[in-house]
Coordinates of C-alpha atoms and ligand atoms in Angstrom, one line a residue:
M1 CA 14.7 -35.7 -6.3
E2 CA 11.1 -36.7 -5.9
K3 CA 8.8 -36.7 -8.9
S4 CA 7.9 -33.1 -9.7
L5 CA 5.8 -33.1 -12.8
P6 CA 3.5 -35.9 -14.0
T7 CA 5.9 -38.0 -16.1
T8 CA 4.6 -39.6 -19.1
E9 CA 7.3 -41.9 -20.3
Q10 CA 6.0 -44.4 -22.8
A11 CA 9.2 -46.0 -24.1
P12 CA 11.0 -48.4 -21.8
R13 CA 14.2 -46.5 -22.4
A14 CA 12.7 -43.4 -21.1
A15 CA 11.2 -45.2 -18.2
A16 CA 14.6 -46.7 -17.3
S17 CA 15.9 -43.3 -16.7
K18 CA 12.9 -41.5 -15.3
N19 CA 14.9 -40.7 -12.2
R20 CA 17.4 -38.8 -14.4
V21 CA 14.5 -37.1 -16.1
R22 CA 13.2 -36.0 -12.7
S23 CA 16.5 -34.8 -11.5
T24 CA 17.0 -32.6 -14.5
I25 CA 13.5 -31.4 -14.9
S26 CA 14.1 -28.0 -13.5
T27 CA 17.1 -27.6 -15.6
F28 CA 15.0 -28.5 -18.6
L29 CA 12.5 -25.8 -17.8
L30 CA 15.2 -23.3 -17.7
V31 CA 16.7 -24.5 -20.9
A32 CA 13.3 -24.4 -22.5
L33 CA 13.0 -20.8 -21.4
T34 CA 16.4 -20.0 -22.9
L35 CA 15.7 -21.6 -26.2
Y36 CA 12.6 -19.5 -26.5
L37 CA 14.0 -16.3 -25.3
L38 CA 17.1 -16.6 -27.4
A39 CA 15.0 -16.6 -30.5
P40 CA 14.6 -13.1 -31.9
S41 CA 11.1 -11.9 -31.2
I42 CA 9.0 -11.0 -34.2
G43 CA 8.4 -7.3 -34.7
D44 CA 11.2 -6.4 -32.4
T45 CA 14.3 -6.1 -34.5
R46 CA 16.0 -3.1 -32.9
H47 CA 19.5 -3.6 -31.9
H48 CA 20.1 -4.7 -28.3
H49 CA 21.0 -1.7 -26.4
P50 CA 24.3 -2.1 -24.6
Q51 CA 23.2 -0.1 -21.6
K52 CA 21.4 -2.3 -19.2
H53 CA 18.5 -1.2 -17.0
D54 CA 19.9 0.3 -13.9
T55 CA 17.0 -0.7 -11.8
A56 CA 17.4 -4.3 -12.8
K57 CA 21.2 -4.2 -12.5
S58 CA 21.2 -2.9 -9.0
S59 CA 19.3 -6.0 -7.9
C60 CA 21.8 -8.5 -9.1
V61 CA 25.2 -7.2 -7.9
Q62 CA 27.4 -10.3 -7.6
P63 CA 29.5 -10.8 -4.5
P64 CA 33.3 -11.0 -4.9
L65 CA 35.0 -14.5 -4.8
L66 CA 34.9 -15.7 -1.3
F67 CA 37.8 -17.5 0.4
P68 CA 38.3 -18.2 4.1
P69 CA 40.3 -15.6 5.9
T70 CA 43.1 -17.9 7.1
T71 CA 44.5 -21.2 5.9
D72 CA 47.1 -23.2 7.7
E73 CA 49.6 -25.4 6.0
S74 CA 47.7 -28.7 6.4
L75 CA 44.6 -27.2 5.0
Q76 CA 46.5 -25.8 2.1
R77 CA 48.0 -29.3 1.4
M78 CA 44.5 -30.8 1.6
W79 CA 43.2 -28.2 -0.9
Q80 CA 46.0 -29.1 -3.3
Y81 CA 45.4 -32.8 -2.8
V82 CA 41.7 -32.4 -3.9
G83 CA 43.0 -31.2 -7.3
T84 CA 45.2 -34.2 -7.9
E85 CA 44.6 -37.3 -9.9
A86 CA 45.2 -39.4 -6.8
F87 CA 42.1 -37.8 -5.2
K88 CA 40.1 -38.1 -8.3
N89 CA 40.9 -41.8 -8.5
A90 CA 40.0 -42.4 -4.9
S91 CA 36.8 -40.4 -5.3
I92 CA 35.7 -42.5 -8.3
V93 CA 36.2 -45.7 -6.2
R94 CA 34.2 -44.2 -3.3
H95 CA 31.3 -43.0 -5.4
S96 CA 31.2 -46.0 -7.6
G97 CA 31.0 -48.3 -4.6
A98 CA 28.0 -46.3 -3.3
V99 CA 26.2 -46.7 -6.6
K100 CA 26.7 -50.5 -6.5
I101 CA 24.5 -50.8 -3.4
D102 CA 20.9 -50.9 -4.6
T103 CA 19.0 -48.8 -2.1
S104 CA 15.7 -48.5 -4.0
S105 CA 12.6 -47.1 -2.5
F106 CA 9.3 -48.6 -3.6
D107 CA 5.9 -46.9 -3.6
D108 CA 4.3 -49.8 -1.7
M109 CA 6.9 -50.1 1.0
G110 CA 5.6 -51.4 4.4
P111 CA 6.7 -50.2 7.8
V112 CA 10.4 -49.9 8.7
G113 CA 11.3 -53.1 10.6
E114 CA 8.7 -55.2 8.8
D115 CA 9.3 -54.7 5.0
K116 CA 12.6 -56.3 4.3
R117 CA 13.2 -54.1 1.3
W118 CA 14.3 -51.3 3.7
D119 CA 17.2 -53.4 4.9
T120 CA 19.4 -52.7 1.9
R121 CA 20.3 -49.5 3.8
F122 CA 22.2 -51.7 6.4
A123 CA 24.7 -52.6 3.7
F124 CA 24.9 -48.9 2.7
H125 CA 25.7 -47.9 6.3
D126 CA 28.4 -50.5 6.5
Y127 CA 29.9 -49.2 3.3
L128 CA 30.0 -45.7 4.6
A129 CA 31.6 -46.7 7.8
A130 CA 34.3 -48.6 6.0
T131 CA 34.9 -45.9 3.4
F132 CA 35.0 -42.9 5.9
P133 CA 36.7 -44.3 9.0
R134 CA 37.8 -40.9 10.4
M135 CA 34.3 -39.6 10.4
H136 CA 33.0 -42.6 12.1
E137 CA 35.6 -42.2 14.8
G138 CA 35.4 -38.4 15.2
L139 CA 31.7 -37.5 14.7
K140 CA 28.6 -38.4 16.7
L141 CA 26.4 -40.7 14.6
E142 CA 22.7 -41.2 15.5
K143 CA 20.5 -43.5 13.6
V144 CA 17.0 -42.0 13.5
N145 CA 14.1 -44.4 12.7
T146 CA 16.7 -47.2 12.1
F147 CA 18.0 -45.9 8.8
G148 CA 18.2 -42.1 9.0
L149 CA 21.8 -40.9 9.4
L150 CA 22.5 -37.9 11.6
Y151 CA 26.2 -37.0 11.9
T152 CA 27.1 -34.1 14.2
W153 CA 30.5 -32.5 14.1
Q154 CA 30.4 -30.3 17.2
G155 CA 31.9 -26.8 16.7
S156 CA 33.8 -25.0 19.4
D157 CA 31.4 -22.0 19.5
E158 CA 28.0 -23.0 20.7
S159 CA 26.6 -19.5 20.0
L160 CA 26.9 -20.2 16.2
K161 CA 23.9 -21.8 14.6
P162 CA 24.9 -25.1 12.9
L163 CA 25.1 -25.7 9.2
V164 CA 23.1 -28.7 7.9
L165 CA 24.1 -30.6 4.8
M166 CA 21.6 -33.0 3.4
S167 CA 21.2 -35.7 0.8
H168 CA 19.3 -39.0 0.7
Q169 CA 20.5 -42.6 0.7
D170 CA 17.7 -44.1 -1.5
V171 CA 17.2 -44.2 -5.2
V172 CA 14.3 -45.0 -7.5
P173 CA 14.1 -48.6 -8.6
V174 CA 15.2 -49.8 -12.0
P175 CA 12.3 -51.9 -13.4
A176 CA 13.6 -55.4 -14.5
S177 CA 12.3 -54.8 -18.0
T178 CA 14.4 -51.8 -18.6
V179 CA 17.8 -53.1 -17.3
D180 CA 18.8 -54.0 -20.9
A181 CA 18.3 -50.4 -22.1
W182 CA 21.3 -49.2 -19.9
T183 CA 24.7 -48.8 -21.7
H184 CA 26.3 -50.0 -18.4
P185 CA 24.3 -52.0 -15.9
P186 CA 22.4 -49.7 -13.5
F187 CA 24.2 -50.8 -10.3
S188 CA 27.6 -51.3 -11.9
G189 CA 29.0 -47.9 -10.9
H190 CA 31.1 -48.3 -14.1
Y191 CA 33.7 -45.6 -14.7
D192 CA 34.4 -44.9 -18.4
G193 CA 37.1 -42.3 -18.1
T194 CA 34.6 -39.4 -17.9
F195 CA 31.5 -40.6 -16.1
I196 CA 30.4 -42.8 -13.3
W197 CA 27.3 -44.7 -14.4
G198 CA 24.4 -46.0 -12.5
R199 CA 21.2 -45.4 -10.6
G200 CA 21.8 -42.8 -7.9
S201 CA 25.1 -41.6 -9.5
S202 CA 23.5 -38.1 -10.0
D203 CA 20.4 -38.3 -7.8
C204 CA 21.9 -38.1 -5.4
K205 CA 24.5 -40.4 -3.9
N206 CA 27.0 -38.0 -5.5
Q207 CA 26.0 -35.3 -3.1
L208 CA 26.0 -37.6 -0.1
I209 CA 29.5 -39.0 -1.0
A210 CA 30.8 -35.5 -1.7
V211 CA 29.6 -34.2 1.7
M212 CA 31.2 -37.2 3.4
E213 CA 34.4 -36.7 1.5
T214 CA 34.5 -33.1 2.5
V215 CA 34.2 -33.9 6.2
E216 CA 36.8 -36.7 6.0
L217 CA 39.2 -34.3 4.2
L218 CA 38.7 -31.6 6.8
L219 CA 39.2 -34.1 9.7
D220 CA 42.3 -35.4 8.0
A221 CA 43.7 -31.9 7.8
G222 CA 43.1 -31.4 11.5
Y223 CA 40.4 -28.8 10.9
K224 CA 38.4 -27.7 14.0
P225 CA 35.1 -26.0 13.1
K226 CA 33.7 -23.2 15.2
R227 CA 30.3 -23.7 13.7
T228 CA 28.7 -27.1 14.3
I229 CA 28.2 -29.1 11.1
V230 CA 25.4 -31.6 10.9
L231 CA 24.8 -34.1 8.1
S232 CA 21.3 -35.4 7.8
F233 CA 20.6 -38.1 5.3
G234 CA 17.1 -39.5 4.8
F235 CA 16.4 -42.9 3.2
D236 CA 13.0 -42.6 1.4
E237 CA 13.1 -39.3 -0.3
E238 CA 11.9 -40.9 -3.6
I239 CA 8.6 -41.9 -1.9
S240 CA 8.0 -38.6 -0.1
G241 CA 10.5 -38.9 2.7
K242 CA 8.1 -39.5 5.6
E243 CA 10.1 -42.1 7.3
G244 CA 13.5 -40.5 6.8
A245 CA 13.4 -36.7 6.6
G246 CA 10.0 -36.8 8.3
T247 CA 11.7 -38.2 11.5
L248 CA 15.1 -36.5 11.1
A249 CA 13.8 -32.9 10.9
P250 CA 11.9 -33.1 14.2
V251 CA 15.1 -34.2 16.0
L252 CA 16.8 -31.0 14.7
I253 CA 13.9 -28.8 15.6
D254 CA 13.9 -30.3 19.0
R255 CA 17.7 -29.9 19.4
Y256 CA 18.3 -26.5 17.9
G257 CA 14.9 -24.9 18.0
E258 CA 12.9 -23.2 15.3
N259 CA 15.3 -21.2 13.0
G260 CA 18.0 -22.6 15.1
V261 CA 20.1 -23.6 12.1
A262 CA 22.1 -21.2 9.9
A263 CA 21.5 -22.8 6.5
I264 CA 20.7 -26.1 4.8
V265 CA 22.1 -27.3 1.5
D266 CA 20.2 -30.2 -0.1
E267 CA 20.0 -31.7 -3.6
G268 CA 18.4 -29.5 -6.2
A269 CA 19.0 -27.3 -9.2
G270 CA 22.4 -26.7 -10.6
F271 CA 24.2 -24.7 -13.4
N272 CA 22.8 -23.6 -16.6
S273 CA 23.8 -21.6 -19.6
Q274 CA 21.2 -19.1 -20.9
W275 CA 21.0 -15.8 -22.7
G276 CA 24.7 -16.3 -23.4
Q277 CA 25.5 -16.5 -19.7
V278 CA 26.4 -19.3 -17.2
F279 CA 24.2 -19.2 -14.2
A280 CA 24.3 -21.1 -10.9
L281 CA 20.7 -21.5 -9.8
P282 CA 20.3 -22.7 -6.2
G283 CA 16.7 -23.6 -5.6
V284 CA 15.2 -21.0 -3.2
A285 CA 11.5 -21.8 -3.8
E286 CA 9.2 -24.8 -4.4
K287 CA 5.7 -24.8 -5.8
G288 CA 2.9 -26.0 -3.5
Y289 CA 0.7 -29.0 -4.0
T290 CA -2.9 -30.1 -3.4
D291 CA -5.1 -33.0 -4.8
V292 CA -8.8 -32.3 -4.6
H293 CA -11.2 -35.2 -4.4
V294 CA -14.8 -34.5 -5.6
T295 CA -17.6 -37.0 -4.9
V296 CA -21.1 -36.6 -6.3
R297 CA -23.8 -38.8 -4.7
T298 CA -27.3 -39.1 -6.3
P299 CA -30.2 -41.5 -5.9
G300 CA -29.8 -44.9 -7.7
G301 CA -32.5 -46.6 -9.6
H302 CA -33.2 -48.6 -12.7
S303 CA -31.7 -47.0 -15.8
S304 CA -35.0 -47.7 -17.8
I305 CA -36.6 -44.9 -15.8
P306 CA -33.7 -42.5 -15.3
T307 CA -33.4 -39.1 -13.8
D308 CA -32.4 -36.4 -16.4
H309 CA -28.9 -36.2 -14.9
T310 CA -26.9 -38.9 -13.1
S311 CA -24.0 -38.3 -10.8
I312 CA -21.8 -38.9 -13.9
G313 CA -23.5 -36.1 -15.8
I314 CA -23.4 -33.7 -12.9
L315 CA -19.8 -34.3 -12.2
S316 CA -19.0 -34.0 -15.9
E317 CA -20.6 -30.5 -15.9
L318 CA -18.3 -29.5 -13.0
I319 CA -15.3 -30.9 -14.8
S320 CA -16.1 -28.9 -17.9
K321 CA -16.4 -25.8 -15.7
I322 CA -13.0 -26.5 -14.1
E323 CA -11.2 -27.0 -17.4
S324 CA -12.8 -23.9 -18.9
V325 CA -11.1 -21.6 -16.4
Q326 CA -7.3 -21.5 -16.0
Y327 CA -5.5 -20.0 -13.0
R328 CA -3.8 -16.7 -13.6
T329 CA -0.3 -16.5 -15.0
Y330 CA 1.6 -14.1 -12.9
L331 CA 4.9 -13.5 -11.1
A332 CA 4.4 -12.6 -7.5
D333 CA 6.9 -10.0 -6.1
E334 CA 8.7 -12.8 -4.3
S335 CA 9.0 -15.2 -7.2
P336 CA 12.6 -16.2 -7.8
L337 CA 12.0 -16.1 -11.5
L338 CA 11.8 -12.4 -11.3
G339 CA 15.2 -12.4 -9.6
L340 CA 16.6 -14.7 -12.3
M341 CA 15.3 -12.3 -15.0
Q342 CA 16.8 -9.4 -13.3
C343 CA 20.1 -11.2 -13.2
G344 CA 19.7 -12.0 -16.9
A345 CA 19.0 -8.3 -17.7
S346 CA 22.0 -7.2 -15.7
H347 CA 24.6 -9.8 -16.8
A348 CA 23.5 -11.8 -19.8
P349 CA 24.5 -10.4 -23.2
D350 CA 21.6 -12.0 -25.1
F351 CA 18.8 -11.2 -22.7
P352 CA 15.8 -10.4 -24.9
P353 CA 15.0 -6.7 -25.2
K354 CA 11.3 -7.2 -25.0
L355 CA 11.5 -9.0 -21.7
E356 CA 14.0 -6.4 -20.5
K357 CA 11.6 -3.6 -21.3
L358 CA 8.8 -5.3 -19.5
L359 CA 11.1 -6.0 -16.6
G360 CA 12.2 -2.4 -16.4
K361 CA 8.5 -1.3 -16.4
R362 CA 7.8 -3.8 -13.6
S363 CA 10.8 -2.7 -11.5
N364 CA 9.7 1.0 -11.8
S365 CA 6.2 0.4 -10.8
L366 CA 5.7 -0.3 -7.1
H367 CA 4.5 -3.8 -6.8
Q368 CA 2.4 -6.3 -8.7
T369 CA -0.4 -5.7 -6.2
C370 CA -3.3 -5.3 -8.7
K371 CA -4.3 -8.9 -9.3
A372 CA -6.9 -8.0 -11.8
R373 CA -4.4 -6.5 -14.3
P374 CA -2.7 -9.0 -16.6
D375 CA 1.0 -9.5 -15.8
D376 CA 2.5 -8.6 -19.1
L377 CA 6.0 -9.8 -18.1
A378 CA 4.8 -13.2 -17.0
L379 CA 2.6 -13.6 -20.1
E380 CA 5.6 -12.7 -22.4
A381 CA 7.9 -15.2 -20.6
A382 CA 5.1 -17.8 -20.6
K383 CA 5.1 -17.8 -24.4
A384 CA 8.0 -20.2 -24.1
G385 CA 5.5 -22.9 -23.5
P386 CA 3.8 -24.8 -20.7
S387 CA 7.0 -25.9 -18.9
V388 CA 7.8 -22.2 -18.3
K389 CA 4.3 -21.0 -17.9
Y390 CA 3.7 -23.4 -15.0
L391 CA 6.6 -21.8 -13.1
M392 CA 4.3 -18.8 -13.0
Q393 CA 0.8 -20.4 -12.8
T394 CA -1.1 -22.8 -10.6
S395 CA -1.6 -25.9 -12.6
Q396 CA -4.7 -28.1 -12.6
A397 CA -5.1 -31.5 -14.1
V398 CA -8.2 -33.8 -13.9
D399 CA -6.3 -37.1 -13.5
V400 CA -8.5 -39.9 -11.9
I401 CA -12.2 -40.6 -12.4
S402 CA -14.6 -43.3 -11.5
G403 CA -18.4 -43.8 -11.4
G404 CA -21.0 -46.3 -12.3
V405 CA -20.9 -50.1 -11.8
K406 CA -23.6 -51.5 -14.0
V407 CA -25.2 -50.6 -17.3
N408 CA -28.8 -50.9 -16.0
A409 CA -28.2 -49.1 -12.7
L410 CA -28.0 -45.4 -12.2
P411 CA -24.6 -44.4 -10.8
E412 CA -25.1 -43.4 -7.2
R413 CA -21.5 -42.3 -6.7
T414 CA -19.0 -40.7 -9.0
T415 CA -15.6 -39.3 -8.0
V416 CA -12.8 -37.4 -9.5
T417 CA -9.4 -36.2 -8.4
V418 CA -7.9 -33.0 -9.6
N419 CA -4.1 -32.4 -9.2
H420 CA -2.7 -28.9 -8.5
R421 CA 0.8 -27.5 -8.3
I422 CA 0.5 -24.2 -6.6
N423 CA 2.1 -21.0 -7.9
I424 CA 4.2 -18.7 -5.7
G425 CA 1.7 -16.2 -4.4
D426 CA -1.2 -18.7 -4.4
T427 CA -2.2 -21.1 -1.6
P428 CA -4.1 -24.3 -1.3
E429 CA -7.0 -22.2 -0.2
T430 CA -6.8 -20.3 -3.5
V431 CA -7.6 -23.6 -5.2
W432 CA -10.2 -24.7 -2.7
E433 CA -12.1 -21.4 -2.9
H434 CA -12.0 -21.5 -6.7
L435 CA -13.4 -25.0 -6.9
T436 CA -16.0 -24.2 -4.2
A437 CA -17.2 -21.3 -6.3
L438 CA -17.5 -23.5 -9.4
A439 CA -19.3 -26.3 -7.5
K440 CA -21.8 -24.1 -5.7
P441 CA -24.2 -23.2 -8.6
I442 CA -24.1 -26.8 -9.9
A443 CA -25.1 -28.1 -6.4
E444 CA -27.9 -25.6 -6.3
K445 CA -29.0 -26.4 -9.8
Y446 CA -29.4 -30.1 -9.0
N447 CA -30.6 -29.6 -5.4
L448 CA -27.6 -31.3 -3.9
T449 CA -26.0 -30.3 -0.6
L450 CA -22.5 -28.9 -1.1
H451 CA -19.8 -30.1 1.4
A452 CA -16.8 -27.9 0.4
F453 CA -13.7 -28.8 2.5
D454 CA -15.8 -29.1 5.7
G455 CA -14.6 -32.5 6.7
T456 CA -17.3 -34.4 5.0
K457 CA -15.7 -36.5 2.3
E458 CA -19.1 -37.8 1.0
A459 CA -22.7 -37.9 1.9
P460 CA -26.0 -38.8 0.2
L461 CA -27.4 -36.2 -2.2
S462 CA -24.4 -34.1 -2.2
I463 CA -21.3 -32.8 -3.9
S464 CA -18.4 -33.1 -1.6
L465 CA -14.9 -31.6 -2.0
S466 CA -12.0 -32.6 0.1
A467 CA -8.2 -32.1 0.0
S468 CA -5.5 -34.7 0.1
E469 CA -3.2 -35.2 3.0
T470 CA -0.4 -34.5 0.6
T471 CA -1.4 -30.9 0.5
L472 CA 1.6 -28.6 0.8
N473 CA 1.9 -24.9 0.8
V474 CA 4.4 -23.1 -1.4
A475 CA 7.7 -23.4 0.4
P476 CA 8.9 -20.3 2.2
I477 CA 11.2 -18.4 -0.1
T478 CA 14.8 -18.4 1.0
P479 CA 16.2 -14.8 1.3
T480 CA 18.5 -13.9 -1.6
D481 CA 19.9 -10.8 -0.2
L482 CA 23.4 -10.0 -1.5
D483 CA 23.9 -6.8 0.3
T484 CA 24.6 -8.3 3.7
I485 CA 26.6 -11.3 4.9
S486 CA 23.7 -13.8 4.3
P487 CA 24.0 -17.5 3.7
Y488 CA 23.0 -16.8 0.1
A489 CA 25.8 -14.3 -0.3
I490 CA 28.2 -16.9 1.1
L491 CA 26.9 -19.5 -1.3
A492 CA 27.2 -17.1 -4.2
G493 CA 30.8 -16.0 -3.2
T494 CA 31.8 -19.6 -2.7
T495 CA 30.4 -20.7 -6.1
R496 CA 32.2 -17.9 -7.9
A497 CA 35.4 -18.7 -6.0
I498 CA 35.2 -22.3 -7.3
Y499 CA 34.0 -21.8 -10.8
G500 CA 35.1 -18.3 -11.7
E501 CA 33.7 -14.8 -11.9
H502 CA 32.0 -15.4 -15.2
V503 CA 29.4 -17.5 -13.3
V504 CA 26.4 -15.5 -12.2
V505 CA 24.5 -16.8 -9.2
A506 CA 20.8 -16.2 -9.5
P507 CA 17.7 -17.5 -7.6
G508 CA 16.4 -20.9 -9.0
M509 CA 13.0 -22.4 -8.6
M510 CA 12.0 -26.0 -8.1
T511 CA 8.8 -27.5 -9.6
G512 CA 9.1 -30.5 -7.2
N513 CA 9.9 -31.0 -3.6
T514 CA 13.0 -32.4 -1.9
D515 CA 13.3 -33.8 1.6
T516 CA 13.6 -30.1 2.7
R517 CA 9.8 -30.0 2.8
Y518 CA 10.1 -31.3 6.4
Y519 CA 12.8 -28.8 7.3
W520 CA 10.9 -25.5 6.8
P521 CA 10.9 -24.6 10.6
V522 CA 14.6 -25.5 10.9
T523 CA 15.9 -22.5 9.0
K524 CA 14.8 -19.8 6.6
H525 CA 17.9 -20.4 4.5
I526 CA 17.2 -23.6 2.6
F527 CA 19.1 -24.1 -0.7
R528 CA 18.3 -27.0 -3.0
F529 CA 21.5 -26.9 -4.9
G530 CA 23.8 -29.4 -6.6
P531 CA 27.1 -27.4 -6.5
G532 CA 29.0 -29.7 -8.9
Y533 CA 29.6 -28.4 -12.4
D534 CA 31.5 -29.7 -15.4
P535 CA 31.3 -27.1 -18.3
A536 CA 32.2 -29.9 -20.8
T537 CA 29.4 -32.2 -20.0
D538 CA 26.8 -30.1 -18.3
A539 CA 26.5 -27.4 -20.9
G540 CA 23.0 -26.7 -22.2
L541 CA 21.0 -29.7 -23.4
G542 CA 24.0 -32.0 -22.9
N543 CA 22.8 -32.2 -19.3
I544 CA 19.6 -33.9 -20.2
H545 CA 20.0 -37.6 -20.4
T546 CA 16.8 -39.5 -21.1
V547 CA 18.7 -42.8 -20.5
D548 CA 21.7 -43.8 -18.4
E549 CA 21.9 -41.9 -15.2
R550 CA 25.6 -40.8 -14.8
I551 CA 27.8 -38.1 -13.4
S552 CA 31.0 -36.7 -14.7
V553 CA 33.9 -37.0 -12.3
V554 CA 34.8 -33.4 -13.0
N555 CA 31.4 -32.4 -11.7
H556 CA 31.9 -34.6 -8.7
V557 CA 35.3 -33.3 -7.7
G558 CA 33.9 -29.8 -8.2
M559 CA 31.2 -30.6 -5.8
V560 CA 33.7 -31.7 -3.1
K561 CA 35.8 -28.5 -3.6
W562 CA 32.6 -26.5 -3.3
F563 CA 31.6 -28.1 0.0
V564 CA 35.1 -27.8 1.5
L565 CA 35.1 -24.1 0.7
F566 CA 31.5 -23.5 1.7
V567 CA 31.9 -25.2 5.1
R568 CA 35.0 -23.0 5.7
N569 CA 33.3 -19.8 4.5
M570 CA 30.3 -20.5 6.6
D571 CA 32.5 -21.2 9.6
G572 CA 34.1 -17.8 9.5
A573 CA 30.9 -15.9 8.7
D574 CA 29.4 -13.4 11.0
L575 CA 25.7 -14.0 10.3
G576 CA 24.5 -11.9 13.1
Ligands
NAG1 C1 44.6 -42.9 -11.6 O1 43.9 -44.0 -12.3 C2 44.4 -44.1 -13.7 C3 43.5 -45.1 -14.4 O2 43.3 -46.2 -13.6 C4 45.8 -44.5 -13.6 O3 46.3 -44.7 -14.9 C5 46.6 -43.5 -12.9 O4 48.0 -43.9 -12.8 C6 46.1 -43.2 -11.5 N1 46.8 -42.1 -10.9 C7 47.1 -42.1 -9.7 C8 47.9 -40.9 -9.2 O5 46.9 -42.9 -8.9
NAG2 C1 -34.6 -30.5 -2.7 O1 -34.2 -31.5 -1.8 C2 -34.9 -31.5 -0.6 C3 -34.3 -32.6 0.3 O2 -33.0 -32.8 0.1 C4 -36.4 -31.7 -0.8 O3 -37.1 -31.5 0.4 C5 -36.8 -30.7 -1.8 O4 -38.2 -30.9 -2.2 C6 -36.0 -30.7 -3.1 N1 -36.4 -29.6 -4.0 C7 -36.5 -29.8 -5.3 C8 -36.9 -28.6 -6.0 O5 -36.4 -30.9 -5.8

């Protein structure tokens, strides 16, 4: 997963595993929420009422366990084989081998074909070809932009929209200075009886290998899909995915048309225990993003005869204004957090009464349309701390500043960059308009021209505001309808079929972006979901490793089972 929150690792040990930190960050936020919510709230000591809110309950009815309608003998044999030690052993070797190939992406990578550091992907491709021979015989493989892998398993029914399974080939680098901090060398792929260790073992070569194993198993069993299955693996997700996903997604749009794909599953959130309940939390939403650059230009001169205010002073005034106003904390009607809380109220034994009450109130009122009124539910949930609050609020952070070159010269040019992660319900324009409103009176006060997002990045005697190219809207929210045969309902039914009825599937939210950012036009049904789960090692805070990226083999085999069943359930589904 690409970096989602500003990471501030100081210790080398932490830095060594920042990839791991990133990959579990959304998990962490949810855990943080749990820990807070589990604590009895002060002044609310009444006994938790056993009867749950009907309104809330009706919105999180879980689908039955979902199995494919028919299963022939060879598919049955295959399913049994996935549960054996022989499969587990073989799977360990396959995944471990993938981890051993260092496919690091570096921030300063040059163009594909020029920078030799891309070429580690060649070895990875060779490895996949040797490890999954049937796939490489039976499926069409296209290499997009040299390293992007696009496998197509043509289904027999052209009228069915394809299913796209994603992952990425690259990993974040391990700085040389941190190698010693690893319990097992980062590219060893060491297996210790429980875990496979190494960079990329859980972010996310595990998902790539699990998907490949799934297809290989199905081919082996003579399976013939009706619905086309496409595997799309980028190779630079950790540095924003422009070369990989950025070139793969257009091929799919071109080939299948807008919304021409039934569903996408990519890396993302996983399983979590909270309010006394195990949840599977497929990511159905991502926050937006915009960096705003502000440049103040004022006349220079000798500092012995200064103006009252220099560009540094003027920009400082604006920065103070920016920091004095926070964006609103609120849950838009479409926020998946609302769905998660509804599922909590319906199914979790320890869901806090105070939240339940506020949730009931919210469900009974029409909509959260009145933006002026404080959102009591969001504010109550936000008490858990900033990591939860910022799932419900646009963040702002003044991160980079520069101005002035010489102590006896007035600074003619001062700049600042403000980073924003945009709340569901807000847009980049929300941010831009807000900053424009703050800058306007300051520009007037100092007789400077204001260029607010008008294309002028800077000009003499002006305050200029411009947005970064990395600006990204909030991702379209994946529908989480459980009443019809939707991809979400199939995902939920598959998950419960694999892990049991005690698992509740609820909408999850991502604070960062995966490669799916390029795939929004491909389908409305995008799930950022790591479907592997090992209750013994993934429970609660045990899932957060600040060092030593690793994956339990139980988790990995669970992921393979999940994909086998999901592919088959999707194949038979009448999605209209
Ligand atoms: C799996 O691997 C373990 C450890 O290497 C070994 O003891 C066991 O016999 C293997 N099982 C099978 C079925 O290959
Ligand atoms: C403001 O600036 C304009 C030119 O940019 C100048 O003509 C005008 O005199 C200035 N006004 C004040 C009050 O400084």
